[in-house]
Every structure is written in C-alpha cells, then in structure tokens.
GROMACS .gro file of N, CA and C in nm:
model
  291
    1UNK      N    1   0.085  -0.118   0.000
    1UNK     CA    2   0.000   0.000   0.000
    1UNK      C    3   0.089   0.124   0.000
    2UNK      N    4   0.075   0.204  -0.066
    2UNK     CA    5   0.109   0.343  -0.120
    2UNK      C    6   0.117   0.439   0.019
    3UNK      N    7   0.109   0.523   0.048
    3UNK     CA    8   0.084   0.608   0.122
    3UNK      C    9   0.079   0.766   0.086
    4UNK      N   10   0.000   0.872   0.094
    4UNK     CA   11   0.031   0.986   0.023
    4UNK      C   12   0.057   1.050   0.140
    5UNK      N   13   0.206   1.187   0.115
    5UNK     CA   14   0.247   1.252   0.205
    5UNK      C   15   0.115   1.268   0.320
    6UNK      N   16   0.025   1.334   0.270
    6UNK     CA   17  -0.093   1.383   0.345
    6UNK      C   18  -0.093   1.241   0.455
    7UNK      N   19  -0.128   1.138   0.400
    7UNK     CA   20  -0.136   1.040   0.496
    7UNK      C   21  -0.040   0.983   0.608
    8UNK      N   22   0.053   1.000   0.543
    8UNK     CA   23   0.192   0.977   0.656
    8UNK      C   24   0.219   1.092   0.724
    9UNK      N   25   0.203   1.239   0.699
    9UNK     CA   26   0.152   1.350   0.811
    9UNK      C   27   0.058   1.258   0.881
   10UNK      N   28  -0.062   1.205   0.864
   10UNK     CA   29  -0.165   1.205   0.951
   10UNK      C   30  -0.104   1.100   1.078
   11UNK      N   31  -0.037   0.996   1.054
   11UNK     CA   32  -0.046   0.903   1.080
   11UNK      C   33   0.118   0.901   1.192
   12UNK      N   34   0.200   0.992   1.136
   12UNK     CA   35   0.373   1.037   1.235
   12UNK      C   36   0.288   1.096   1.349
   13UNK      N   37   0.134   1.163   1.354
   13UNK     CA   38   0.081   1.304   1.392
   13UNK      C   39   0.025   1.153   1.541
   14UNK      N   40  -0.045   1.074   1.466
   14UNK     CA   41  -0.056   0.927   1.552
   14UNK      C   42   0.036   0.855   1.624
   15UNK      N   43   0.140   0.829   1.581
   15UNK     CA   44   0.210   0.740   1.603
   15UNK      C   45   0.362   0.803   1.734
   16UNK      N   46   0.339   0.982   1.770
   16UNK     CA   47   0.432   1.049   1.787
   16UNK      C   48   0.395   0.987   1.939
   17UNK      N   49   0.330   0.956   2.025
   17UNK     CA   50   0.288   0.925   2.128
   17UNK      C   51   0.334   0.806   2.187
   18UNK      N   52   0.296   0.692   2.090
   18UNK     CA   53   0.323   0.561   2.128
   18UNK      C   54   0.457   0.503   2.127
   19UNK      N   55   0.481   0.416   2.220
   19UNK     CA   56   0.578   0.368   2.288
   19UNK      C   57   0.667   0.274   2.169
   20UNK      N   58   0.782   0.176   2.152
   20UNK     CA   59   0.771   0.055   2.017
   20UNK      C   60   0.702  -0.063   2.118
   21UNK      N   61   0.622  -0.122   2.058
   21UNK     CA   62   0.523  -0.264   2.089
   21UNK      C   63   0.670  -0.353   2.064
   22UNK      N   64   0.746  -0.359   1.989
   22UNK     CA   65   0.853  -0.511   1.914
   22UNK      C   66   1.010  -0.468   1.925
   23UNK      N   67   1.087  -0.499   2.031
   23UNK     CA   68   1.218  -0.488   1.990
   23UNK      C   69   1.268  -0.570   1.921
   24UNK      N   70   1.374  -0.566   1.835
   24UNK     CA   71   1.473  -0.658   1.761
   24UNK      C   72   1.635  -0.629   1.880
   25UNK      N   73   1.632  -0.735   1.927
   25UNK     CA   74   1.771  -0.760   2.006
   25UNK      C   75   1.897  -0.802   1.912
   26UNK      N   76   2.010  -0.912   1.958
   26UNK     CA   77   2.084  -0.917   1.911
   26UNK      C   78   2.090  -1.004   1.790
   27UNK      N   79   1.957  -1.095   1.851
   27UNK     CA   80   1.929  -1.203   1.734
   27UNK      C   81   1.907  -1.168   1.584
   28UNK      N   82   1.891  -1.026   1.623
   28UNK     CA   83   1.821  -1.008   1.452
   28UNK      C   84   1.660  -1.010   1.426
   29UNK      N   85   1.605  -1.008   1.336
   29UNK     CA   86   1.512  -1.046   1.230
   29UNK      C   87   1.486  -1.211   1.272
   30UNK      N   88   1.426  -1.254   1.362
   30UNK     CA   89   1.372  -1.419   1.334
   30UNK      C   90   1.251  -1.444   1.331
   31UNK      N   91   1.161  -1.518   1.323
   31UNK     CA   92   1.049  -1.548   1.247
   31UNK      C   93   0.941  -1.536   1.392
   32UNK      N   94   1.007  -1.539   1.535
   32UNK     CA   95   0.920  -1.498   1.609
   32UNK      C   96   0.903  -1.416   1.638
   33UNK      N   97   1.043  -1.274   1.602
   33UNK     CA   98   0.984  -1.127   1.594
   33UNK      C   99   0.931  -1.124   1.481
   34UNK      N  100   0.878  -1.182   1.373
   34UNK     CA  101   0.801  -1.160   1.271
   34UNK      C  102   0.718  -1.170   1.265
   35UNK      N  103   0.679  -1.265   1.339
   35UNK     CA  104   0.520  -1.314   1.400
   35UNK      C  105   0.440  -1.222   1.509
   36UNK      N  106   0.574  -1.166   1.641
   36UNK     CA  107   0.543  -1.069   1.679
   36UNK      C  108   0.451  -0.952   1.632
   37UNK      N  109   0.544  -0.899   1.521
   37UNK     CA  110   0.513  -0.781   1.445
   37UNK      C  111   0.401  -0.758   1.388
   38UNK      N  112   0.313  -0.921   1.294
   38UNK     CA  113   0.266  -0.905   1.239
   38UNK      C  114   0.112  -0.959   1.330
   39UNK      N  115   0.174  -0.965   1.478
   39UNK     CA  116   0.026  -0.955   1.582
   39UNK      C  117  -0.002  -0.813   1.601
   40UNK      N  118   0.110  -0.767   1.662
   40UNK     CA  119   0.058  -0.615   1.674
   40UNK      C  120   0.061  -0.537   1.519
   41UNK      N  121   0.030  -0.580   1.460
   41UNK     CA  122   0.001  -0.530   1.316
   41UNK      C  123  -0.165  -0.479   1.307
   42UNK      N  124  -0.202  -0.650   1.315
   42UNK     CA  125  -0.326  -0.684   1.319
   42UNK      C  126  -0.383  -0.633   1.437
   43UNK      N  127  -0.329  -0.657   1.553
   43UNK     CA  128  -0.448  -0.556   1.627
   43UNK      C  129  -0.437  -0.378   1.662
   44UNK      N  130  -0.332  -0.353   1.614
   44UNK     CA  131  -0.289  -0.172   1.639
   44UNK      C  132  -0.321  -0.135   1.511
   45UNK      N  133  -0.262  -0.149   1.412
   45UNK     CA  134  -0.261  -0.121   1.259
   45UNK      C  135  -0.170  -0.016   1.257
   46UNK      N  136  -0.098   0.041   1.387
   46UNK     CA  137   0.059   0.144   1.340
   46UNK      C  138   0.090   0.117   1.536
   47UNK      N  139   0.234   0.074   1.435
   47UNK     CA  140   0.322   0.048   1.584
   47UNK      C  141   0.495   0.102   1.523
   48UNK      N  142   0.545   0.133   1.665
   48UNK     CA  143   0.696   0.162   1.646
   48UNK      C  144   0.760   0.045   1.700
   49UNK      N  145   0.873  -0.016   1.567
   49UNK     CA  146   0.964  -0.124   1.596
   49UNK      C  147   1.052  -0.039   1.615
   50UNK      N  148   1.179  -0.080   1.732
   50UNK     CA  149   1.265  -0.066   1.782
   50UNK      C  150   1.382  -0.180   1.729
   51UNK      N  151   1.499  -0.117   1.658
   51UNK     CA  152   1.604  -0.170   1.597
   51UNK      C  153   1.722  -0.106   1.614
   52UNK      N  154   1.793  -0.289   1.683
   52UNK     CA  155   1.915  -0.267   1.774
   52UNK      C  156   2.037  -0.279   1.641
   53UNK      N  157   2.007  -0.239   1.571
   53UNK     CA  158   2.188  -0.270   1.495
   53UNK      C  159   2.219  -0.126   1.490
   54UNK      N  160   2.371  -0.172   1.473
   54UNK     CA  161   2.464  -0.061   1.485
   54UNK      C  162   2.460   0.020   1.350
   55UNK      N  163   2.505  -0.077   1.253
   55UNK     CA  164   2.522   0.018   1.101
   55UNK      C  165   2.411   0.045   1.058
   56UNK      N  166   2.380   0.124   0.935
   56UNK     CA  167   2.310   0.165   0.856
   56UNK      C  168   2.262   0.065   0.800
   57UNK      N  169   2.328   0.023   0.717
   57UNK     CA  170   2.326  -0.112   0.611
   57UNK      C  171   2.288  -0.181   0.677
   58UNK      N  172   2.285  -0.258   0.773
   58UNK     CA  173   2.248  -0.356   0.855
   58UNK      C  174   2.092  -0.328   0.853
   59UNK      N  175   2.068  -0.165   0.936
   59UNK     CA  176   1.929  -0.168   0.963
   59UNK      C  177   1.846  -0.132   0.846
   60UNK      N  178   1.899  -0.094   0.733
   60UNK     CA  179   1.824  -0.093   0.600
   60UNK      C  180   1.735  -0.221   0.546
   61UNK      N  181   1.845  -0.310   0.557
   61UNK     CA  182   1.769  -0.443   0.539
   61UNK      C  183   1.750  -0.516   0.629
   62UNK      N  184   1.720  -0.504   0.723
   62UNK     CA  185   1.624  -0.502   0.856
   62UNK      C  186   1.462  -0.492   0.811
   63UNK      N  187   1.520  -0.353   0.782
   63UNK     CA  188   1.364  -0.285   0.762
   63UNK      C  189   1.280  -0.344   0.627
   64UNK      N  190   1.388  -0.349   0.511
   64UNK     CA  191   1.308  -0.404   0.374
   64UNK      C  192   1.281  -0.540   0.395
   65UNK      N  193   1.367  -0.626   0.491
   65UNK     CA  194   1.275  -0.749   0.535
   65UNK      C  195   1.156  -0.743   0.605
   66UNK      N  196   1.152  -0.677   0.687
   66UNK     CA  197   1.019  -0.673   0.750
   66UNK      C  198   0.929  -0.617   0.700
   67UNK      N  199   0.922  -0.492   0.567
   67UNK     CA  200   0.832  -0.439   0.508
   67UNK      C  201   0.770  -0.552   0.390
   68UNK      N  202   0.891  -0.633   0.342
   68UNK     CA  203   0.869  -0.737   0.241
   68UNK      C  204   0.784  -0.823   0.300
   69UNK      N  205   0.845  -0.872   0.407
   69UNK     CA  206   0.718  -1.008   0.520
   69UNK      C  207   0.603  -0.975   0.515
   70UNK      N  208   0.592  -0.853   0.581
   70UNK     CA  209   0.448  -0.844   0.655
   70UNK      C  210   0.374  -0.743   0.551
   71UNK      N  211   0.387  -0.678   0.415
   71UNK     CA  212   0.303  -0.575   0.358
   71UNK      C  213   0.263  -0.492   0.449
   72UNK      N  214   0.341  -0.417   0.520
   72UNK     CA  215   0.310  -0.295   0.602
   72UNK      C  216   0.409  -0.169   0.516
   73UNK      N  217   0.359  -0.086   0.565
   73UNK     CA  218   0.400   0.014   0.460
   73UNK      C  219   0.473   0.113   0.603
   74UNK      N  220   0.609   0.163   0.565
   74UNK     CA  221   0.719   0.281   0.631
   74UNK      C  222   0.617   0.347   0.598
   75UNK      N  223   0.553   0.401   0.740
   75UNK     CA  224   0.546   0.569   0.776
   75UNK      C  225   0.687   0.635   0.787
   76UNK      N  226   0.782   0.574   0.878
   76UNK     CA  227   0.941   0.660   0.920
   76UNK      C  228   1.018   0.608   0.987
   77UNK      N  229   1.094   0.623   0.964
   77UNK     CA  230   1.249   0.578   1.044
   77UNK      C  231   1.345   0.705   1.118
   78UNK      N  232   1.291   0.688   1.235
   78UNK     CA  233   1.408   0.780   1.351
   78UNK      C  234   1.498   0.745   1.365
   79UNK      N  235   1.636   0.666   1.408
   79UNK     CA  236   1.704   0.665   1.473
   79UNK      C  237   1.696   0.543   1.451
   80UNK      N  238   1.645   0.467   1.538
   80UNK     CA  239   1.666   0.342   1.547
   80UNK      C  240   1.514   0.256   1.551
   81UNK      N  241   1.429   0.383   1.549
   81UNK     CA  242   1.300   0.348   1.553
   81UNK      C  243   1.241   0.329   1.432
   82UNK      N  244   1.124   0.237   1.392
   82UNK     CA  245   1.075   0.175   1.269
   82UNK      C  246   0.965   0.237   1.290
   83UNK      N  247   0.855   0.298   1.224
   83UNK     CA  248   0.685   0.328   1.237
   83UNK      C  249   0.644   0.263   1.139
   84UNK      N  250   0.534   0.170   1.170
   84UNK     CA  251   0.497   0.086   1.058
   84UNK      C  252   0.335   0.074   1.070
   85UNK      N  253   0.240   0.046   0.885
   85UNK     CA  254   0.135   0.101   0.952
   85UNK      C  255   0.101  -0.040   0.854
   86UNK      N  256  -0.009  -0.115   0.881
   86UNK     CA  257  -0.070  -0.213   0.802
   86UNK      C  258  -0.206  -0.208   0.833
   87UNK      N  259  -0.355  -0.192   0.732
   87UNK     CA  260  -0.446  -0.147   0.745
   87UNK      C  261  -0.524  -0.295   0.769
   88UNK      N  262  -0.578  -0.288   0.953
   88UNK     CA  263  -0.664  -0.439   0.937
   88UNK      C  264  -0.796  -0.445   0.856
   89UNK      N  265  -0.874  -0.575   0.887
   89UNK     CA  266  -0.985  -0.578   0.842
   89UNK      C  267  -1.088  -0.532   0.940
   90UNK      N  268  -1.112  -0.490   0.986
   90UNK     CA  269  -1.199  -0.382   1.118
   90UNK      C  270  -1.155  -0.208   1.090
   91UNK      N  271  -1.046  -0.189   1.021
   91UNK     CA  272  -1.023  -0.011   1.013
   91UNK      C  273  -1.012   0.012   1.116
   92UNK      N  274  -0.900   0.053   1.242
   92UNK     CA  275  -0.888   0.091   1.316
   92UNK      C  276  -0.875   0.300   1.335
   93UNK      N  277  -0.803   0.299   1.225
   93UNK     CA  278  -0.756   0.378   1.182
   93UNK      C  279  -0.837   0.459   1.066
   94UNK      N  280  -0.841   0.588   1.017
   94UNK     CA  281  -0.966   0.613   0.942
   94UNK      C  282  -0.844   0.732   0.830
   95UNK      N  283  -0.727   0.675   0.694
   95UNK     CA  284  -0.695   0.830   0.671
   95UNK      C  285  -0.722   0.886   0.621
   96UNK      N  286  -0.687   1.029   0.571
   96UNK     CA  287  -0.694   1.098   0.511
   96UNK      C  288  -0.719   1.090   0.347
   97UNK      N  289  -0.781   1.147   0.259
   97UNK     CA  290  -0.768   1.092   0.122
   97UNK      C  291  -0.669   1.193   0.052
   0.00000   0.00000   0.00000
C-alpha cells in the first residue's frame, strides 16, 4: 500500500505518542519477531519497531525485510526506531484521502 504525504503526516501526527510494541535484540530479524510484528500489526494497525543494529546497512535491510514479510508500509524511520502502519480488516484507523 502506497501512502500519500498527506497520509503519513496524519499518521507520524498518531504514532508520535506511542511507545515501540517489538524490539529486535541481538538475534536479529527471526520469524518470532516476525510473528510478533505481524500480531501487533493486526491488532494496532501502526506500531513503532525498535532496531538494535549498529550500522546503517544492517538496519536498511532489517527494515526491507520486515516491510517485504508483513506488507506494512514505512510511515518513518528515527534513529533506530521503525513506524509501521498495516491497514486491518476492522479499520482501526480512518486516513486521510
């Protein structure tokens, strides 16, 4: 899913509050933080992952794995923080057009 600026304003404007629901420790990317992720996916529909690597490169494809897994779409990347938004089947969330 796409996102238009307008919508990722709406949604950083959401997400500036909340805590990350999913750390990634030293292990990396494994299939039970993936499973993690893609619970609080389904019931939040925008959560901040928290990602422990050091380099850039490292956490780049971090992130394009987990955007590839789960079809959640980058709202933003802080620091070390991931915002990720995947739209359930209930609409939790209502955006902008």
């Amino acid at each position: 899913m796409n996102l238009s600026n307008k919508q990722k304003q709406h949604l950083k404007g959401l997400a500036h509050p909340l805590k990350p629901v999913v750390m990634l420790g030293n292990n990396g990317l494994t299939e039970g933080v993936l499973a993690e992720i893609e619970q609080a996916l389904e019931h939040h529909e925008l959560i901040k992952v928290k990602i422990a690597a050091e380099d850039r490169e490292t956490k780049g494809l971090i992130i394009d794995a987990i955007l590839r897994e789960t079809g959640a779409s980058n709202v933003q990347v802080i620091g070390h923080t991931l915002v990720l938004y995947r739209a359930s089947t209930d609409r939790k969330i209502v955006l902008p057009r």
